[in-house]
Coordinates of C-alpha atoms in Angstrom, one line a residue:
Chain A
M1 CA 16.8 -15.3 -32.6
R2 CA 14.4 -14.8 -29.8
V3 CA 11.0 -13.5 -30.7
Y4 CA 9.6 -11.3 -28.0
L5 CA 5.8 -11.1 -28.2
A6 CA 4.0 -8.3 -26.3
R7 CA 0.3 -8.3 -27.2
D8 CA -0.2 -5.1 -25.2
L9 CA 1.6 -3.0 -22.7
R10 CA 0.3 -5.0 -19.8
E11 CA 1.7 -8.1 -21.4
A12 CA 5.0 -6.5 -22.0
S13 CA 5.1 -5.5 -18.3
K14 CA 4.4 -9.1 -17.3
N15 CA 7.3 -10.3 -19.5
C16 CA 9.6 -7.8 -17.9
A17 CA 8.6 -8.9 -14.4
Q18 CA 9.2 -12.5 -15.4
K19 CA 12.6 -11.6 -16.7
N20 CA 13.5 -9.8 -13.5
R21 CA 12.4 -12.8 -11.5
E22 CA 14.6 -15.2 -13.5
L23 CA 17.6 -12.8 -13.1
L24 CA 17.1 -12.6 -9.4
E25 CA 16.7 -16.4 -9.0
N26 CA 19.8 -17.1 -11.0
T27 CA 21.9 -14.8 -8.8
G28 CA 20.3 -15.7 -5.5
I29 CA 19.3 -12.1 -4.7
I30 CA 16.0 -11.3 -3.0
M31 CA 13.9 -8.3 -4.2
V32 CA 11.3 -6.9 -1.8
N33 CA 8.6 -4.6 -3.1
V34 CA 7.3 -2.2 -0.4
L35 CA 3.8 -0.7 -1.0
G36 CA 1.7 1.7 1.0
A37 CA -0.3 4.9 1.1
P38 CA 1.4 8.3 1.3
G39 CA 2.8 8.7 4.8
A40 CA 2.3 5.0 5.8
G41 CA 5.9 4.9 6.9
K42 CA 7.6 3.0 4.0
T43 CA 10.9 5.0 4.3
S44 CA 11.0 4.7 8.1
L45 CA 10.5 0.9 7.9
L46 CA 13.3 0.6 5.3
E47 CA 15.5 2.8 7.5
E48 CA 15.1 0.5 10.5
T49 CA 15.4 -2.7 8.4
L50 CA 18.6 -1.5 6.7
K51 CA 20.1 -0.6 10.1
A52 CA 19.3 -4.2 11.3
F53 CA 20.9 -5.7 8.2
M54 CA 24.0 -3.6 8.1
G55 CA 27.3 -5.6 8.3
R56 CA 25.4 -8.8 7.7
Y57 CA 23.8 -8.4 4.3
R58 CA 24.6 -6.1 1.4
A59 CA 21.4 -4.2 0.7
S60 CA 20.5 -1.8 -2.2
V61 CA 17.4 0.4 -2.5
I62 CA 15.4 1.5 -5.5
E63 CA 13.5 4.5 -4.3
G64 CA 10.3 5.5 -6.2
D65 CA 8.8 9.0 -5.9
L66 CA 6.9 11.3 -8.1
Y67 CA 9.3 14.1 -7.3
T68 CA 12.1 14.8 -4.8
S69 CA 14.9 12.6 -3.5
E70 CA 14.5 13.2 0.2
D71 CA 13.8 9.6 1.0
A72 CA 16.8 8.4 -1.0
Q73 CA 19.0 10.8 1.0
R74 CA 17.6 9.4 4.3
L75 CA 18.4 5.8 3.3
E76 CA 21.8 6.0 1.6
R77 CA 23.9 6.0 4.7
W78 CA 22.4 2.7 5.8
C79 CA 23.0 0.6 2.7
R80 CA 25.3 -0.1 -0.3
G81 CA 23.5 2.3 -2.6
V82 CA 20.2 3.9 -3.5
V83 CA 18.9 4.6 -7.0
Q84 CA 16.2 7.2 -7.2
I85 CA 13.4 6.9 -9.7
N86 CA 11.3 10.0 -10.2
T87 CA 8.1 9.2 -12.1
E88 CA 7.2 12.9 -12.5
G89 CA 3.5 12.3 -11.8
A90 CA 3.1 8.6 -12.7
C91 CA 1.4 6.6 -10.0
H92 CA 3.3 3.4 -9.9
L93 CA 6.6 1.7 -10.8
E94 CA 6.9 -0.9 -13.6
A95 CA 9.0 -3.9 -14.1
G96 CA 10.8 -2.4 -17.1
Y97 CA 12.3 0.4 -15.0
I98 CA 13.6 -2.1 -12.4
G99 CA 15.0 -4.4 -15.2
C100 CA 17.1 -1.6 -16.5
L101 CA 18.6 -0.9 -13.1
L102 CA 19.3 -4.5 -12.4
T103 CA 21.4 -5.0 -15.5
R104 CA 22.7 -1.5 -16.5
E105 CA 26.3 -1.4 -17.5
K106 CA 27.5 1.1 -14.9
E107 CA 26.9 -0.2 -11.4
P108 CA 24.3 -2.9 -12.1
L109 CA 22.2 -3.6 -9.0
L110 CA 22.7 -7.3 -9.5
A111 CA 26.4 -7.0 -8.6
G112 CA 27.5 -7.3 -5.0
T113 CA 24.1 -7.2 -3.5
D114 CA 22.2 -9.7 -1.4
I115 CA 18.8 -7.9 -1.1
I116 CA 17.2 -5.2 -3.1
F117 CA 14.4 -3.1 -1.5
V118 CA 12.0 -1.3 -3.8
E119 CA 10.1 1.6 -2.2
N120 CA 7.1 2.0 -4.5
I121 CA 5.1 5.2 -5.1
G122 CA 2.8 6.2 -2.2
N123 CA -0.5 4.8 -3.4
L124 CA -2.7 2.0 -2.2
I125 CA -4.3 1.3 -5.6
C126 CA -2.2 1.3 -8.8
P127 CA 1.2 -0.2 -7.7
A128 CA -0.7 -3.3 -6.5
E129 CA -1.6 -4.1 -10.1
F130 CA 2.0 -4.2 -11.3
D131 CA 4.3 -7.1 -10.7
L132 CA 7.9 -6.0 -10.6
G133 CA 9.3 -9.5 -10.5
E134 CA 9.9 -9.3 -6.7
D135 CA 10.2 -12.3 -4.4
I136 CA 8.5 -10.6 -1.5
R137 CA 5.7 -8.1 -1.6
V138 CA 5.1 -6.1 1.6
S139 CA 2.1 -3.8 2.1
L140 CA 2.0 -1.2 4.8
L141 CA -1.1 -0.1 6.7
S142 CA -0.7 2.8 9.2
V143 CA -3.0 2.7 12.3
A144 CA -3.7 6.4 11.6
E145 CA -5.4 5.4 8.3
G146 CA -8.0 3.3 10.1
N147 CA -8.8 -0.4 10.1
D148 CA -11.3 -0.3 7.3
K149 CA -8.5 -0.1 4.7
P150 CA -8.2 -3.9 4.0
R151 CA -11.9 -4.0 3.1
K152 CA -11.6 -0.8 0.9
Y153 CA -8.3 -1.5 -0.8
P154 CA -8.3 -5.3 -0.9
L155 CA -5.9 -6.0 -3.8
V156 CA -2.8 -4.4 -2.2
F157 CA -3.2 -6.6 0.9
K158 CA -4.5 -9.7 -0.8
E159 CA -1.5 -10.1 -3.1
A160 CA 1.1 -9.4 -0.4
H161 CA 3.3 -11.9 1.4
A162 CA 3.5 -9.7 4.5
V163 CA 1.6 -6.8 5.9
V164 CA 3.3 -4.4 8.2
I165 CA 0.9 -2.5 10.5
T166 CA 2.9 0.7 11.1
K167 CA 2.8 3.6 13.7
C168 CA 1.5 1.3 16.5
D169 CA 2.7 3.9 19.0
L170 CA -0.3 6.0 17.9
M171 CA -2.7 3.2 18.8
P172 CA -3.9 4.9 22.1
Y173 CA -4.8 8.1 20.2
V174 CA -6.7 6.7 17.1
D175 CA -9.7 4.4 16.6
F176 CA -7.9 1.4 15.2
D177 CA -9.2 -2.1 16.0
L178 CA -6.1 -4.3 15.5
E179 CA -8.0 -7.5 16.0
R180 CA -10.5 -6.6 13.3
A181 CA -7.8 -5.5 10.9
V182 CA -6.0 -8.8 11.3
E183 CA -9.2 -10.7 10.8
D184 CA -10.0 -8.7 7.6
L185 CA -6.5 -9.2 6.3
R186 CA -6.7 -13.0 6.9
L187 CA -10.0 -13.1 5.1
L188 CA -8.3 -11.7 2.0
N189 CA -5.3 -14.0 2.3
E190 CA -5.0 -16.5 5.1
E191 CA -1.3 -17.1 4.5
L192 CA -0.4 -13.4 5.2
E193 CA 2.4 -12.7 7.6
I194 CA 1.3 -9.8 9.8
F195 CA 3.7 -7.6 11.7
P196 CA 2.3 -4.7 13.9
L197 CA 5.2 -2.4 14.8
S198 CA 6.4 1.1 15.6
T199 CA 9.7 2.4 14.1
K200 CA 9.5 5.1 16.7
T201 CA 9.5 2.9 19.8
G202 CA 11.2 0.0 18.0
E203 CA 8.4 -2.4 19.2
G204 CA 7.8 -5.2 16.7
V205 CA 10.7 -4.3 14.4
E206 CA 12.8 -7.3 15.5
A207 CA 10.1 -9.8 14.5
W208 CA 9.7 -8.2 11.1
C209 CA 13.5 -8.2 10.5
S210 CA 13.9 -11.8 11.7
W211 CA 11.2 -13.0 9.3
L212 CA 12.9 -11.2 6.4
K213 CA 16.3 -12.6 7.3
K214 CA 14.8 -16.1 7.3
Q215 CA 13.4 -15.5 3.8
L216 CA 16.9 -14.3 2.7
E217 CA 18.7 -17.3 4.2
S218 CA 16.4 -19.9 2.7
R219 CA 16.9 -18.3 -0.7
T220 CA 20.6 -18.2 -0.3
K221 CA 20.6 -21.9 0.6
T222 CA 18.7 -23.0 -2.5
K223 CA 21.0 -20.9 -4.7
Chain B
M1 CA -27.3 19.7 -34.5
R2 CA -24.4 19.9 -31.9
V3 CA -21.2 18.3 -33.0
Y4 CA -19.4 16.8 -30.1
L5 CA -15.7 16.4 -30.8
A6 CA -13.6 14.2 -28.5
R7 CA -10.1 13.8 -29.9
D8 CA -9.2 11.3 -27.1
L9 CA -10.5 10.1 -23.9
R10 CA -8.9 12.8 -21.9
E11 CA -10.5 15.4 -24.1
A12 CA -13.9 13.7 -23.7
S13 CA -13.4 13.8 -19.9
K14 CA -12.7 17.6 -20.1
N15 CA -15.8 18.1 -22.2
C16 CA -17.9 16.2 -19.6
A17 CA -16.4 18.4 -16.8
Q18 CA -17.2 21.6 -18.7
K19 CA -20.8 20.4 -19.2
N20 CA -21.1 19.6 -15.5
R21 CA -19.8 23.1 -14.7
E22 CA -22.3 24.8 -16.9
L23 CA -25.2 22.7 -15.5
L24 CA -24.1 23.7 -11.9
E25 CA -23.7 27.4 -12.8
N26 CA -27.2 27.5 -14.4
T27 CA -28.8 26.0 -11.3
G28 CA -26.8 27.8 -8.7
I29 CA -25.6 24.6 -7.1
I30 CA -22.0 24.3 -5.7
M31 CA -20.1 21.1 -6.2
V32 CA -17.1 20.4 -3.9
N33 CA -14.6 17.7 -4.9
V34 CA -12.8 16.2 -1.8
L35 CA -9.4 14.6 -2.4
G36 CA -7.0 12.9 -0.1
A37 CA -4.9 9.8 0.6
P38 CA -6.5 6.7 2.1
G39 CA -7.4 7.4 5.7
A40 CA -6.8 11.2 5.5
G41 CA -10.2 11.7 7.1
K42 CA -12.4 12.7 4.1
T43 CA -15.5 11.0 5.4
S44 CA -15.0 12.4 8.9
L45 CA -14.6 15.9 7.5
L46 CA -17.8 15.5 5.4
E47 CA -19.7 14.1 8.4
E48 CA -18.9 17.2 10.5
T49 CA -19.5 19.6 7.6
L50 CA -22.9 18.0 6.8
K51 CA -23.9 18.3 10.5
A52 CA -23.0 22.0 10.4
F53 CA -25.0 22.5 7.2
M54 CA -28.2 20.5 8.3
G55 CA -31.4 22.6 8.3
R56 CA -29.7 25.4 6.5
Y57 CA -28.6 23.9 3.2
R58 CA -29.8 20.9 1.3
A59 CA -26.7 18.8 0.7
S60 CA -26.1 15.6 -1.3
V61 CA -23.1 13.4 -1.5
I62 CA -21.5 11.4 -4.3
E63 CA -19.4 8.8 -2.5
G64 CA -16.5 7.2 -4.4
D65 CA -14.9 4.0 -3.3
L66 CA -13.2 1.1 -5.0
Y67 CA -15.5 -1.3 -3.0
T68 CA -17.8 -1.2 0.0
S69 CA -20.5 1.4 0.9
E70 CA -19.5 1.9 4.6
D71 CA -18.7 5.6 4.1
A72 CA -22.0 6.2 2.3
Q73 CA -23.8 4.6 5.2
R74 CA -22.0 6.9 7.7
L75 CA -23.0 10.0 5.8
E76 CA -26.6 9.4 4.8
R77 CA -28.2 10.4 8.1
W78 CA -26.7 13.8 7.8
C79 CA -27.8 14.9 4.3
R80 CA -30.5 14.7 1.6
G81 CA -29.0 11.7 -0.1
V82 CA -25.9 9.8 -0.9
V83 CA -25.1 8.1 -4.1
Q84 CA -22.4 5.4 -3.9
I85 CA -20.0 4.9 -6.9
N86 CA -17.9 1.7 -6.6
T87 CA -15.2 1.8 -9.2
E88 CA -14.2 -1.8 -8.6
G89 CA -10.5 -1.1 -8.6
A90 CA -10.3 2.1 -10.7
C91 CA -8.2 4.8 -9.0
H92 CA -10.2 8.0 -9.6
L93 CA -13.6 9.4 -10.4
E94 CA -14.3 11.0 -13.8
A95 CA -16.6 13.8 -14.9
G96 CA -18.7 11.4 -17.0
Y97 CA -19.9 9.5 -13.9
I98 CA -20.8 12.7 -12.2
G99 CA -22.7 14.0 -15.2
C100 CA -24.9 10.9 -15.3
L101 CA -25.8 11.4 -11.6
L102 CA -26.5 15.1 -12.0
T103 CA -29.1 14.6 -14.7
R104 CA -30.4 11.1 -14.4
E105 CA -34.2 10.7 -14.8
K106 CA -34.9 9.2 -11.4
E107 CA -33.8 11.5 -8.6
P108 CA -31.4 13.7 -10.5
L109 CA -28.9 15.3 -8.0
L110 CA -29.5 18.7 -9.6
A111 CA -33.1 18.8 -8.1
G112 CA -33.6 20.1 -4.7
T113 CA -30.0 20.5 -3.7
D114 CA -27.8 23.5 -2.8
I115 CA -24.5 21.8 -2.5
I116 CA -23.0 18.5 -3.7
F117 CA -20.0 16.9 -2.1
V118 CA -18.0 14.4 -4.0
E119 CA -15.8 12.2 -1.9
N120 CA -13.2 11.0 -4.4
I121 CA -11.2 7.8 -4.2
G122 CA -8.5 7.7 -1.5
N123 CA -5.4 8.5 -3.6
L124 CA -3.1 11.5 -3.7
I125 CA -2.1 11.1 -7.3
C126 CA -4.6 10.1 -10.0
P127 CA -7.8 12.0 -8.9
A128 CA -5.8 15.3 -9.1
E129 CA -5.5 14.9 -12.8
F130 CA -9.3 14.7 -13.4
D131 CA -11.5 17.8 -13.4
L132 CA -15.1 16.8 -12.4
G133 CA -16.5 20.2 -13.2
E134 CA -16.5 21.1 -9.5
D135 CA -16.6 24.7 -8.2
I136 CA -14.3 23.9 -5.2
R137 CA -11.5 21.4 -4.9
V138 CA -10.4 20.6 -1.4
S139 CA -7.4 18.4 -0.7
L140 CA -6.7 16.8 2.7
L141 CA -3.4 16.2 4.4
S142 CA -3.4 14.3 7.6
V143 CA -0.7 15.2 10.1
A144 CA 0.1 11.5 10.5
E145 CA 1.2 11.4 6.9
G146 CA 4.1 13.9 7.5
N147 CA 4.7 17.4 6.3
D148 CA 6.8 16.4 3.3
K149 CA 3.7 15.5 1.3
P150 CA 3.1 18.9 -0.5
R151 CA 6.6 18.5 -1.9
K152 CA 6.1 14.9 -2.9
Y153 CA 2.6 15.1 -4.3
P154 CA 2.4 18.7 -5.5
L155 CA -0.4 18.5 -8.1
V156 CA -3.2 17.6 -5.7
F157 CA -2.3 20.6 -3.5
K158 CA -1.4 23.0 -6.2
E159 CA -4.7 22.7 -8.0
A160 CA -6.9 22.9 -4.9
H161 CA -8.8 25.9 -3.7
A162 CA -8.5 24.8 -0.1
V163 CA -6.3 22.4 1.9
V164 CA -7.6 20.9 5.1
I165 CA -4.9 19.7 7.4
T166 CA -6.6 16.9 9.3
K167 CA -6.1 14.9 12.6
C168 CA -4.4 17.9 14.3
D169 CA -5.3 16.2 17.6
L170 CA -2.4 13.8 16.8
M171 CA 0.1 16.7 16.5
P172 CA 1.8 16.1 19.9
Y173 CA 2.5 12.4 18.9
V174 CA 3.8 12.8 15.3
D175 CA 6.7 14.7 13.7
F176 CA 4.6 17.2 11.7
D177 CA 5.9 20.8 11.2
L178 CA 2.8 22.8 10.6
E179 CA 4.7 26.0 9.7
R180 CA 6.8 24.2 7.2
A181 CA 3.7 22.5 5.6
V182 CA 1.9 25.8 5.2
E183 CA 5.0 27.4 3.7
D184 CA 5.4 24.5 1.2
L185 CA 1.7 24.7 0.3
R186 CA 1.9 28.4 -0.3
L187 CA 4.9 27.9 -2.5
L188 CA 2.7 25.6 -4.7
N189 CA -0.3 28.0 -4.7
E190 CA -0.2 31.3 -2.8
E191 CA -4.0 31.7 -2.9
L192 CA -4.7 28.5 -1.1
E193 CA -7.0 28.6 1.9
I194 CA -5.5 26.4 4.6
F195 CA -7.6 25.0 7.5
P196 CA -5.8 22.9 10.2
L197 CA -8.5 21.1 12.1
S198 CA -9.5 18.0 14.1
T199 CA -12.9 16.4 13.6
K200 CA -12.2 14.5 16.9
T201 CA -11.9 17.6 19.1
G202 CA -13.8 19.9 16.8
E203 CA -11.0 22.4 16.8
G204 CA -10.9 24.4 13.5
V205 CA -14.0 22.8 12.0
E206 CA -16.0 26.1 12.4
A207 CA -13.5 28.1 10.4
W208 CA -13.7 25.6 7.5
C209 CA -17.5 25.5 7.6
S210 CA -17.7 29.3 7.6
W211 CA -15.5 29.6 4.6
L212 CA -17.5 27.0 2.7
K213 CA -20.8 28.8 3.7
K214 CA -19.4 32.0 2.3
Q215 CA -18.6 30.4 -1.0
L216 CA -22.1 29.0 -1.1
E217 CA -23.8 32.3 -0.3
S218 CA -21.8 34.3 -2.9
R219 CA -22.7 31.7 -5.5
T220 CA -26.4 31.9 -4.6
K221 CA -26.3 35.7 -4.8
T222 CA -24.9 35.7 -8.3
K223 CA -27.4 33.1 -9.5

């Protein structure tokens, strides 16, 4: 008998995350948790990433939204499958939801997949507090949001492995100091990988995809 | 003796909001709760609004941020006073905090003020669920965020009196369908006042300020 202790909900959520992490490690699948404010460009980044991965890796997406399935529809042609989670108002995803999808009887996400992308709820605050058991956490910062955001919402950037600075095509039209943003991000976490890019012009997308592929390949090797 | 019943925290918060609303009504002061995603332009909108109100109305600001006081510093030259609330990670403001500031012994915000602006935490989800006792709720939507946001984050727009569509100067460089956004907003709440504007070019700012002045004047008359 296995005794499962959950002192409180937060503890239970941590246990779920740990269980997800073990499942992923045992199967050699990478899970990427994508965070960012509403309109930061999470879906566009996933769209370009999935296109670059097509034919080479089998990718699945867990798409988190309060309501609607518009983003899921945008992504499904570029990958193996998309599962939509509608939280109906709740402000973040939790490890328990993800665990159910990884192991469900019908079409478990763990089967026949190399990489699972989770598009979290558009919110720079709450999702940062919830570990989903992911291997890689990526936080987005759009240049239209302003370069003060790393100072104002530190957790989401501090706990990420990579930060993607999106909508760089808008740089000439907004007051965004890239150097200062990078400096502030490094102060939060000096090991951060930082990728400025534009999914509109395509600039910088390759560097981001290459880095992600490297993570995937090193994981597959250690499997 | 007044018996104060609070069945749960949410109920207590509603009671605080009601108390704030009564205090404001009795003193003829208007409180405006400003909501929007990170980087939607809340501080810039307040900056331009305060400038337009200077010399005519006495304005105070309650500035909500997780950390930092950069926005408060930007605003204090344009108004009677700014009080900074740092939530240290919490994702919304609550009526209890505001009540304390309205009535505190030293420099209560209710004294010598015509209008109080509350800049809420940058978050399109959680702040929408918390009534502060405000007279007017304004939700911001930046054109850089995309026009799908009213469908994806309905509550924050549905429960507002006005929606300000910000950063319209970026319109030529982003895929934002203004007509569609207005249509979606009206489906949520047909009485919404909608103000597309740019604080950078100044376009549309006057219409917004005029509407707000009218709200203030009608309140003062009924006092």
